[in-house]
Coordinates of C-alpha atoms and ligand atoms in Angstrom, one line a residue:
M12 CA 12.7 7.6 20.6
S13 CA 11.2 4.7 18.3
V14 CA 10.7 4.8 14.7
T15 CA 8.4 2.5 13.4
V16 CA 7.6 0.7 9.4
L17 CA 4.9 -0.2 9.0
V18 CA 4.4 -2.9 5.7
G19 CA 1.8 -4.8 4.0
S20 CA 3.4 -8.3 3.2
Q21 CA 1.0 -9.6 1.2
W22 CA -0.1 -8.1 -1.9
G23 CA -1.7 -4.4 -0.4
D24 CA -4.7 -4.1 1.0
E25 CA -4.0 -6.2 4.1
G26 CA -5.5 -3.2 6.5
K27 CA -2.7 -0.9 6.7
G28 CA -5.1 1.9 7.1
K29 CA -7.2 0.0 10.1
I30 CA -4.0 -1.0 11.2
V31 CA -2.6 2.4 11.2
D32 CA -5.0 4.3 13.2
I33 CA -5.1 2.0 15.5
L34 CA -1.1 3.1 16.3
S35 CA -1.2 6.1 15.5
E36 CA -2.3 6.9 18.9
K37 CA 0.7 6.4 20.5
Y38 CA 3.0 8.0 17.1
Q39 CA 4.3 11.9 16.9
I40 CA 4.2 11.8 13.4
V41 CA 3.1 9.4 10.4
A42 CA 5.0 9.3 7.6
R43 CA 4.0 8.0 4.1
Y44 CA 6.8 6.7 2.3
Q45 CA 6.8 5.4 -1.7
G46 CA 3.5 4.4 -3.6
G47 CA 1.1 8.0 -4.5
A48 CA -2.6 7.7 -5.0
N49 CA -2.7 4.2 -5.9
A50 CA -2.8 3.3 -2.8
G51 CA -6.2 3.1 -1.3
H52 CA -6.5 2.5 2.4
T53 CA -9.4 2.6 4.2
V54 CA -10.2 3.5 8.4
E55 CA -13.8 3.0 9.1
I56 CA -14.9 6.1 13.1
G57 CA -17.6 4.7 14.8
N58 CA -20.1 5.4 10.7
N59 CA -18.0 7.4 9.1
K60 CA -15.4 4.9 6.5
Y61 CA -12.3 7.1 5.5
I62 CA -10.4 5.9 2.6
L63 CA -7.1 7.8 1.9
H64 CA -5.2 7.5 -1.0
L65 CA -2.0 9.6 -0.4
I66 CA -2.7 10.9 2.8
P67 CA -1.1 8.6 5.9
S68 CA -4.2 7.5 7.3
G69 CA -3.0 9.5 11.2
I70 CA -4.2 12.7 9.9
L71 CA -7.4 11.5 11.9
R72 CA -6.4 11.8 14.7
N73 CA -6.1 15.2 15.7
E74 CA -2.4 15.1 17.4
V75 CA -0.9 13.1 15.3
T76 CA 1.8 15.5 12.7
C77 CA 1.6 13.6 9.2
V78 CA 4.6 13.1 6.0
I79 CA 4.8 12.5 2.7
G80 CA 8.3 12.0 1.9
N81 CA 10.0 12.3 -0.8
G82 CA 9.7 8.0 -1.8
V83 CA 6.3 9.3 -3.1
V84 CA 4.6 10.4 -6.6
I85 CA 2.4 13.5 -5.7
D86 CA -0.9 13.3 -8.0
P87 CA -2.4 17.0 -7.5
T88 CA -6.0 17.0 -7.8
A89 CA -5.9 14.0 -6.5
L90 CA -4.2 15.4 -2.9
L91 CA -6.6 18.8 -3.2
D92 CA -9.1 16.5 -3.3
E93 CA -7.9 14.5 -0.2
I94 CA -7.3 17.5 1.7
A95 CA -11.0 18.7 0.6
L96 CA -13.1 15.4 1.7
L97 CA -10.4 16.1 4.9
E98 CA -11.8 19.3 5.8
K99 CA -15.6 18.3 5.1
N100 CA -15.6 16.2 7.7
N101 CA -14.1 18.9 9.8
I102 CA -10.1 17.2 10.0
K103 CA -7.6 19.7 10.6
V104 CA -5.5 19.1 7.4
D105 CA -3.4 22.4 7.7
G106 CA 0.0 22.9 9.5
R107 CA -1.1 19.0 10.3
L108 CA 0.6 18.0 6.6
F109 CA 4.0 18.5 6.0
I110 CA 5.0 17.5 2.1
S111 CA 8.6 16.5 1.1
H112 CA 9.9 19.1 -1.8
N113 CA 12.2 16.3 -3.5
A114 CA 9.0 14.4 -3.9
H115 CA 8.3 13.7 -7.1
L116 CA 4.4 15.1 -9.0
I117 CA 2.4 13.2 -10.8
M118 CA 2.3 15.4 -14.4
P119 CA -1.0 14.5 -16.4
Y120 CA 1.0 12.9 -19.9
H121 CA 2.5 10.2 -17.1
K122 CA -1.7 9.4 -16.2
L123 CA -1.9 8.8 -19.9
L124 CA 1.2 7.1 -20.9
D125 CA -0.6 4.1 -17.9
S126 CA -3.8 3.9 -19.4
I127 CA -1.6 3.4 -23.4
N128 CA 0.7 1.1 -21.9
E129 CA -2.5 -0.8 -20.7
S130 CA -4.5 -1.0 -24.2
G131 CA -1.7 -3.2 -25.3
D132 CA -0.7 -6.5 -25.1
S133 CA 1.4 -7.0 -21.6
K134 CA -1.3 -6.2 -18.9
I135 CA -0.3 -5.2 -15.6
G136 CA -4.2 -4.9 -14.6
T137 CA -2.4 -1.4 -12.7
T138 CA -4.7 1.3 -10.6
G139 CA -4.3 4.2 -13.8
R140 CA -3.3 6.7 -11.6
G141 CA 0.1 7.2 -13.4
I142 CA 1.9 5.9 -11.0
G143 CA 4.9 3.8 -13.7
P144 CA 5.7 6.1 -16.5
C145 CA 6.1 8.6 -12.9
Y146 CA 8.6 6.1 -11.6
I147 CA 10.6 6.0 -15.5
D148 CA 11.2 9.9 -15.0
K149 CA 11.7 9.3 -12.2
Y150 CA 14.9 7.3 -12.4
A151 CA 15.9 8.7 -16.0
R152 CA 16.1 12.0 -14.5
K153 CA 13.5 13.5 -16.0
G154 CA 10.7 13.6 -12.7
I155 CA 9.6 16.8 -11.4
K156 CA 9.5 17.5 -8.4
I157 CA 7.9 19.3 -5.6
V158 CA 10.7 22.1 -5.5
D159 CA 10.4 22.7 -8.8
L160 CA 6.7 24.3 -7.9
L161 CA 9.0 26.5 -6.2
N162 CA 10.7 28.0 -9.1
K163 CA 7.9 29.6 -11.9
K164 CA 11.5 29.4 -15.1
V165 CA 12.4 25.8 -13.6
L166 CA 8.8 24.5 -13.5
E167 CA 8.5 26.0 -16.8
D168 CA 11.5 24.9 -18.1
K169 CA 10.7 21.9 -17.4
I170 CA 7.5 21.0 -18.4
R171 CA 8.0 22.5 -22.1
K172 CA 11.6 20.2 -22.4
N173 CA 9.0 17.2 -20.9
L174 CA 6.0 18.0 -22.8
D175 CA 8.4 17.9 -26.5
E176 CA 9.7 14.9 -25.5
K177 CA 6.0 12.9 -25.0
N178 CA 4.4 14.6 -27.1
N179 CA 6.4 13.5 -29.5
L180 CA 4.9 10.1 -27.9
L181 CA 2.0 10.6 -27.9
K182 CA 1.3 11.8 -32.2
K183 CA 4.1 9.7 -33.9
V184 CA 3.7 6.5 -31.8
Y185 CA 0.4 6.2 -30.5
D186 CA -1.1 8.3 -32.9
K187 CA -2.6 10.4 -29.7
E188 CA -3.6 14.0 -29.8
E189 CA -1.0 16.0 -28.0
L190 CA -1.2 17.9 -24.8
N191 CA -1.1 21.8 -24.0
V192 CA 1.6 23.1 -22.6
D193 CA 0.4 26.0 -21.6
E194 CA -2.2 24.1 -20.3
I195 CA -0.9 22.3 -18.1
I196 CA 1.7 24.8 -16.8
S197 CA -1.1 26.8 -16.3
Q198 CA -2.4 24.4 -13.7
Y199 CA 0.6 23.6 -11.5
L200 CA 1.4 27.0 -11.0
E201 CA -2.0 27.0 -9.7
F202 CA -1.5 23.9 -7.5
D203 CA 1.1 25.0 -7.1
K204 CA -0.9 28.1 -4.9
K205 CA -2.5 25.6 -2.4
I206 CA -0.3 23.4 -1.5
D207 CA 2.8 26.4 -0.9
K208 CA 2.7 25.9 3.2
Y209 CA 2.5 22.5 3.7
I210 CA 6.2 22.2 1.4
K211 CA 8.8 20.6 4.3
D212 CA 12.8 19.7 4.1
V213 CA 11.7 16.3 5.5
P214 CA 14.4 14.5 5.9
A215 CA 15.9 17.2 7.8
F216 CA 12.1 17.8 9.8
L217 CA 12.2 13.7 10.7
N218 CA 15.4 13.9 11.6
D219 CA 15.5 16.8 14.0
A220 CA 11.8 15.3 15.2
I221 CA 13.8 11.7 16.9
S222 CA 16.3 13.6 17.7
K223 CA 14.2 15.3 20.2
G224 CA 12.9 12.4 21.2
K225 CA 9.3 12.3 18.8
S226 CA 7.9 9.2 18.3
I227 CA 7.2 8.1 14.1
L228 CA 5.9 6.1 12.0
L229 CA 6.4 4.7 9.3
E230 CA 3.0 4.0 6.9
G231 CA 4.1 1.7 3.8
A232 CA 1.3 1.3 0.5
Q233 CA 1.0 -2.1 -1.3
G234 CA 2.8 -4.8 -0.7
A235 CA 5.9 -6.5 -0.4
L236 CA 5.0 -8.5 -3.3
L237 CA 4.4 -5.7 -5.2
D238 CA 7.7 -3.8 -4.3
V239 CA 9.1 -3.6 -8.2
D240 CA 12.8 -5.5 -6.5
H241 CA 11.9 -8.5 -4.7
G242 CA 7.5 -9.1 -6.4
T243 CA 6.7 -11.3 -8.5
Y244 CA 8.3 -8.8 -11.2
P245 CA 7.1 -7.7 -13.7
Y246 CA 3.3 -7.4 -11.5
V247 CA 4.8 -5.4 -9.6
T248 CA 4.0 -1.6 -8.2
S249 CA 7.1 0.9 -9.7
S250 CA 7.6 1.8 -5.6
S251 CA 9.7 0.5 -2.5
P252 CA 6.8 -1.0 0.0
T253 CA 9.6 -3.2 1.7
S254 CA 10.9 -1.8 5.0
G255 CA 14.2 -0.9 2.7
G256 CA 12.4 1.8 1.0
A257 CA 11.0 3.6 4.6
C258 CA 14.8 4.7 4.8
T259 CA 15.0 5.7 0.9
G260 CA 11.5 7.3 1.1
T261 CA 12.4 9.9 3.5
G262 CA 15.7 10.9 4.7
I263 CA 15.5 8.3 8.2
P264 CA 18.8 6.5 8.1
P265 CA 18.4 2.2 8.2
N266 CA 19.9 2.9 12.5
K267 CA 17.6 5.0 13.2
V268 CA 15.2 2.4 12.4
D269 CA 14.0 0.5 16.1
K270 CA 10.8 -1.6 15.0
V271 CA 9.0 -3.6 11.4
I272 CA 5.5 -3.6 11.7
G273 CA 3.8 -6.4 9.3
I274 CA 0.6 -6.5 8.6
V275 CA -0.9 -9.2 7.3
K276 CA -4.8 -10.6 6.0
A277 CA -6.0 -13.6 7.4
Y278 CA -6.4 -15.2 4.1
T279 CA -5.4 -13.9 1.0
T280 CA -6.0 -11.5 -1.9
R281 CA -4.3 -9.9 -5.0
V282 CA -6.3 -6.9 -7.2
G283 CA -4.9 -6.5 -11.3
F284 CA -2.7 -9.3 -13.0
G285 CA 0.0 -11.9 -11.7
P286 CA 0.4 -15.1 -10.3
F287 CA -1.2 -16.2 -6.8
P288 CA -1.0 -20.2 -6.4
T289 CA -3.1 -20.0 -3.0
E290 CA -6.2 -18.5 -6.2
L291 CA -9.9 -20.0 -5.4
L292 CA -11.6 -19.5 -8.6
D293 CA -14.4 -22.0 -7.0
E294 CA -16.8 -21.2 -4.5
D295 CA -14.9 -20.5 -1.3
G296 CA -13.0 -17.5 -3.6
E297 CA -16.6 -16.4 -3.8
K298 CA -17.4 -16.9 0.0
L299 CA -13.8 -14.7 0.8
R300 CA -14.5 -12.0 -1.2
K301 CA -18.1 -11.3 -0.7
I302 CA -17.6 -12.0 3.4
G303 CA -14.4 -9.3 3.3
V304 CA -15.8 -7.1 1.2
E305 CA -13.0 -7.4 -1.0
Y306 CA -13.6 -4.9 -3.7
G307 CA -10.6 -2.2 -4.9
A308 CA -10.6 0.5 -1.9
T309 CA -9.6 2.5 -4.9
T310 CA -10.5 1.2 -8.6
G311 CA -13.8 -0.7 -6.6
R312 CA -12.5 -3.6 -8.8
P313 CA -13.6 -7.0 -7.1
R314 CA -10.3 -8.1 -6.1
R315 CA -8.8 -12.6 -7.2
C316 CA -9.0 -14.6 -3.7
G317 CA -7.4 -17.0 -1.9
W318 CA -5.9 -19.3 1.5
F319 CA -3.5 -17.8 3.6
D320 CA 0.0 -18.0 1.7
A321 CA 2.5 -18.7 4.9
F322 CA 5.6 -20.1 2.4
L323 CA 4.7 -16.4 0.9
V324 CA 4.3 -14.3 4.4
N325 CA 6.9 -16.4 5.4
Y326 CA 9.1 -15.1 2.6
S327 CA 8.2 -11.7 3.1
V328 CA 8.9 -11.8 6.8
M329 CA 12.1 -12.6 5.8
I330 CA 12.3 -9.0 3.1
N331 CA 10.8 -7.0 5.8
G332 CA 12.7 -8.4 9.2
I333 CA 9.2 -7.9 10.2
D334 CA 9.6 -7.6 14.0
E335 CA 6.0 -8.2 14.8
V336 CA 2.7 -9.0 13.2
A337 CA -0.9 -7.4 13.5
I338 CA -3.5 -10.0 11.6
T339 CA -6.7 -8.7 10.3
K340 CA -10.2 -10.1 9.4
L341 CA -9.9 -12.4 10.9
D342 CA -14.2 -12.9 12.1
V343 CA -14.0 -13.3 7.8
L344 CA -12.8 -16.5 8.3
S345 CA -14.7 -18.3 10.5
G346 CA -18.1 -19.1 8.3
F347 CA -16.1 -21.7 6.7
S348 CA -15.9 -25.7 8.6
E349 CA -12.6 -26.3 7.1
I350 CA -9.6 -23.5 6.5
K351 CA -6.8 -24.4 4.4
V352 CA -2.8 -23.5 4.7
C353 CA -0.5 -23.3 1.3
T354 CA 2.8 -24.3 3.8
G355 CA 5.1 -24.6 0.9
Y356 CA 5.1 -24.9 -3.4
K357 CA 5.9 -28.1 -5.2
L358 CA 7.5 -27.4 -8.6
N359 CA 7.7 -29.8 -11.1
G360 CA 7.6 -32.4 -7.7
K361 CA 10.0 -30.9 -6.2
T362 CA 9.0 -29.2 -2.2
L363 CA 10.7 -25.2 -3.0
K364 CA 13.5 -24.2 -0.5
S365 CA 13.4 -20.5 -1.8
Y366 CA 10.4 -18.4 -2.1
P367 CA 9.9 -17.9 -6.4
T368 CA 9.2 -15.0 -6.7
D369 CA 9.7 -15.2 -11.1
Y370 CA 6.7 -15.3 -13.1
E371 CA 7.8 -18.7 -15.0
R372 CA 8.2 -21.2 -11.8
L373 CA 5.2 -18.8 -10.0
Q374 CA 2.9 -19.3 -12.2
T375 CA 3.7 -23.3 -12.6
A376 CA 3.9 -24.0 -8.9
L377 CA 1.7 -25.7 -6.9
P378 CA 0.8 -25.2 -3.7
T379 CA 0.7 -27.2 -1.0
Y380 CA -2.1 -27.2 1.4
E381 CA -2.5 -28.6 5.0
T382 CA -6.1 -28.2 6.7
L383 CA -7.8 -27.4 10.2
E384 CA -10.7 -27.1 11.1
G385 CA -13.2 -24.1 11.7
W386 CA -14.6 -22.0 14.0
N387 CA -17.8 -22.0 13.1
K388 CA -18.6 -19.3 15.4
D389 CA -19.1 -15.3 15.3
I390 CA -15.2 -13.8 16.6
S391 CA -16.2 -9.7 15.6
K392 CA -16.7 -9.5 19.3
C393 CA -14.1 -11.2 20.9
S394 CA -12.1 -8.9 22.2
S395 CA -8.9 -10.9 23.8
Y396 CA -7.0 -13.5 22.3
D397 CA -8.7 -15.6 25.5
E398 CA -11.9 -15.4 24.3
L399 CA -11.4 -16.4 20.7
P400 CA -12.6 -20.4 20.2
D401 CA -10.4 -23.1 20.7
Q402 CA -10.0 -23.9 16.2
T403 CA -9.2 -19.3 16.1
K404 CA -6.1 -20.1 18.1
K405 CA -4.9 -23.3 17.0
Y406 CA -5.8 -21.8 13.6
L407 CA -3.4 -18.1 14.4
N408 CA -0.2 -20.4 16.2
F409 CA -0.1 -22.9 13.1
I410 CA -0.3 -19.6 10.6
S411 CA 2.3 -17.9 12.9
K412 CA 4.9 -21.0 13.8
K413 CA 4.5 -21.6 9.2
S414 CA 5.2 -19.1 8.7
G415 CA 7.2 -17.5 11.7
M416 CA 6.0 -14.8 12.4
K417 CA 5.6 -13.3 16.0
I418 CA 1.6 -12.6 15.5
K419 CA 1.0 -8.8 18.2
I420 CA -2.3 -7.6 17.4
V421 CA -5.4 -9.3 15.4
S422 CA -8.0 -7.5 13.7
V423 CA -11.5 -9.3 14.2
G424 CA -13.7 -6.5 12.5
P425 CA -13.1 -2.6 10.3
K426 CA -14.2 -0.7 13.7
R427 CA -11.1 0.8 15.9
D428 CA -12.6 -1.6 18.9
Q429 CA -12.3 -4.6 16.3
T430 CA -8.9 -5.5 17.9
F431 CA -6.6 -6.7 20.8
F432 CA -3.2 -6.7 21.6
I433 CA -2.4 -10.2 22.4
N434 CA 1.3 -9.9 25.5
Ligands
GDP525 P1 -5.2 -1.6 2.9 O1 -4.4 -0.5 1.5 O2 -4.5 -2.0 3.9 O3 -4.8 -0.2 4.0 O4 -6.6 -2.1 3.4 P2 -7.9 -1.1 2.4 O5 -8.1 -0.6 2.7 O6 -7.5 -1.9 1.2 O7 -8.6 -3.0 2.4 C1 -9.3 -3.5 3.8 C2 -10.5 -3.4 4.1 O8 -11.0 -4.6 5.1 C3 -10.6 -2.5 4.3 O9 -12.3 -2.5 3.5 C4 -11.0 -2.2 6.0 O10 -12.1 -1.6 6.5 C5 -11.9 -3.8 5.9 N1 -10.8 -4.6 7.2 C6 -9.6 -4.0 8.4 N2 -8.7 -5.1 8.6 C7 -10.3 -5.7 9.1 C8 -10.9 -6.9 10.0 O11 -9.9 -7.3 11.1 N3 -12.2 -6.6 9.0 C9 -12.8 -7.5 8.4 N4 -14.3 -7.3 8.2 N5 -12.5 -5.7 7.7 C10 -11.3 -5.2 7.9
IMO526 P1 -2.5 -0.5 -0.9 O1 -1.6 0.6 -0.7 C1 -3.3 -3.1 -3.7 C2 -2.2 -3.4 -7.8 C3 -2.8 -2.7 -9.0 C4 -1.7 -3.5 -10.4 C5 -0.1 -2.8 -9.8 C6 0.5 -2.4 -10.3 O2 -4.2 0.1 -1.0 O3 -2.3 -2.1 -0.2 P2 0.5 0.4 -10.7 O4 -1.0 1.0 -10.1 O5 0.4 0.5 -9.3 O6 1.3 0.4 -11.0 O7 -0.8 -1.8 -10.3 O8 -0.1 -2.9 -8.1 N1 -2.2 -2.4 -6.5 C7 -2.2 -2.6 -5.9 N2 -2.9 -3.7 -5.1 N3 -3.0 -2.3 -2.8 C8 -2.8 -1.0 -3.2 O9 -2.2 -0.8 -2.4 C9 -2.1 -1.5 -4.7 N4 -1.9 -0.3 -6.1 C10 -1.0 -1.0 -6.6 O10 -3.9 -3.3 -8.9 O11 -1.9 -5.1 -10.3
MG527 MG1 -6.1 -0.6 0.0

């Protein structure tokens, strides 16, 4: 039996999808625990490229059962599109995907409010998928859950009640057109017909699986620094991508979790607004974006790029309790003759002892760098640690020491076979 949590350790897009796909060979169940269709997890198998937004990346292995936990917010349209796309590619979903009856539903007004919020002065640079407004309703105890789909009367009442309030807001505050209640009700009733077969009591299912000795991989979306509590607030997402979120988002208790694996990109990227101390606004940043093909898997936006931040990853290791790390995109650094690593921040001339997540300090903190020699060699075909150039080994050892992380997996390209384990 083993329960492993897999987390993004930086600002998302670390390559979680690829590593989940690799690891899921050894797990019977893969479960998503938070976020929604704001995630874009890419898996490349042979010549096929899949981008998963809601369904766990384990779906690409036939033997794996996939679960969407209560912590996830579900956009029906995105879910049905994803199921259709997988089935078109001959990937069986029926009987292999289960959705928690306690997961909340993204409603049309959530997406609308997301875009309205983003048109004002305090932009976060969200993915526009309605994530924030849906979690707002969840915590305001007004949300509509998957379980509500099972009772037509309850569903109708809840949608009407929500729309009374939302239409008032749309009309009186934002001067927008009101939404049609009946249209939304029939749209969600239609949705129920299609997803009814996937609905499950997920905590009971997962805990039963654990008691039967099955292995479970819990797939996080986003990254630790986008966590609503531990991230760079307010420039965060509205859920808990850190490992703690895996328990509340699935119903698996903390004492059943055996291991936390952190996915760490060999440099740093961020999408959307917010402080980013090691960001490169010069040709090195451009080069990372170009070689690393750093464009959002969900929105296509260019990702902001910068050097590896060991201070940040060290913080992430602490709050997530990361036991082991998968380093991804190491191959992208091959074109640099010198590579910088941030080992700490200075604020008003003083070295900071702990990671500052608050906007004001993070925005003004100055990173301190150490420069390492690059390797100028293609490493994308290396299949063991021993095959790596000496400078690459030095880089890995350096970032591992400075971040306090144990590197177990190395990824040198997007494909399955461009991965190796370190003993
Ligand atoms: P996720 O959101 O954490 O799953 O990451 P994304 O899928 O959004 O972004 C990671 C991108 O990098 C995808 O396009 C992957 O195919 C690609 N990728 C993953 N690992 C590697 C790697 O080791 N090297 C290279 N060059 N690309 C990688
Ligand atoms: P994966 O799982 C990178 C960012 C958005 C924005 C902020 C809030 O692929 O790593 P939201 O739509 O969640 O309210 O936006 O969070 N963001 C991500 N950045 N990868 C992601 O997911 C992200 N999901 C959200 O760009 O800055
Ligand atoms: Mg992504």
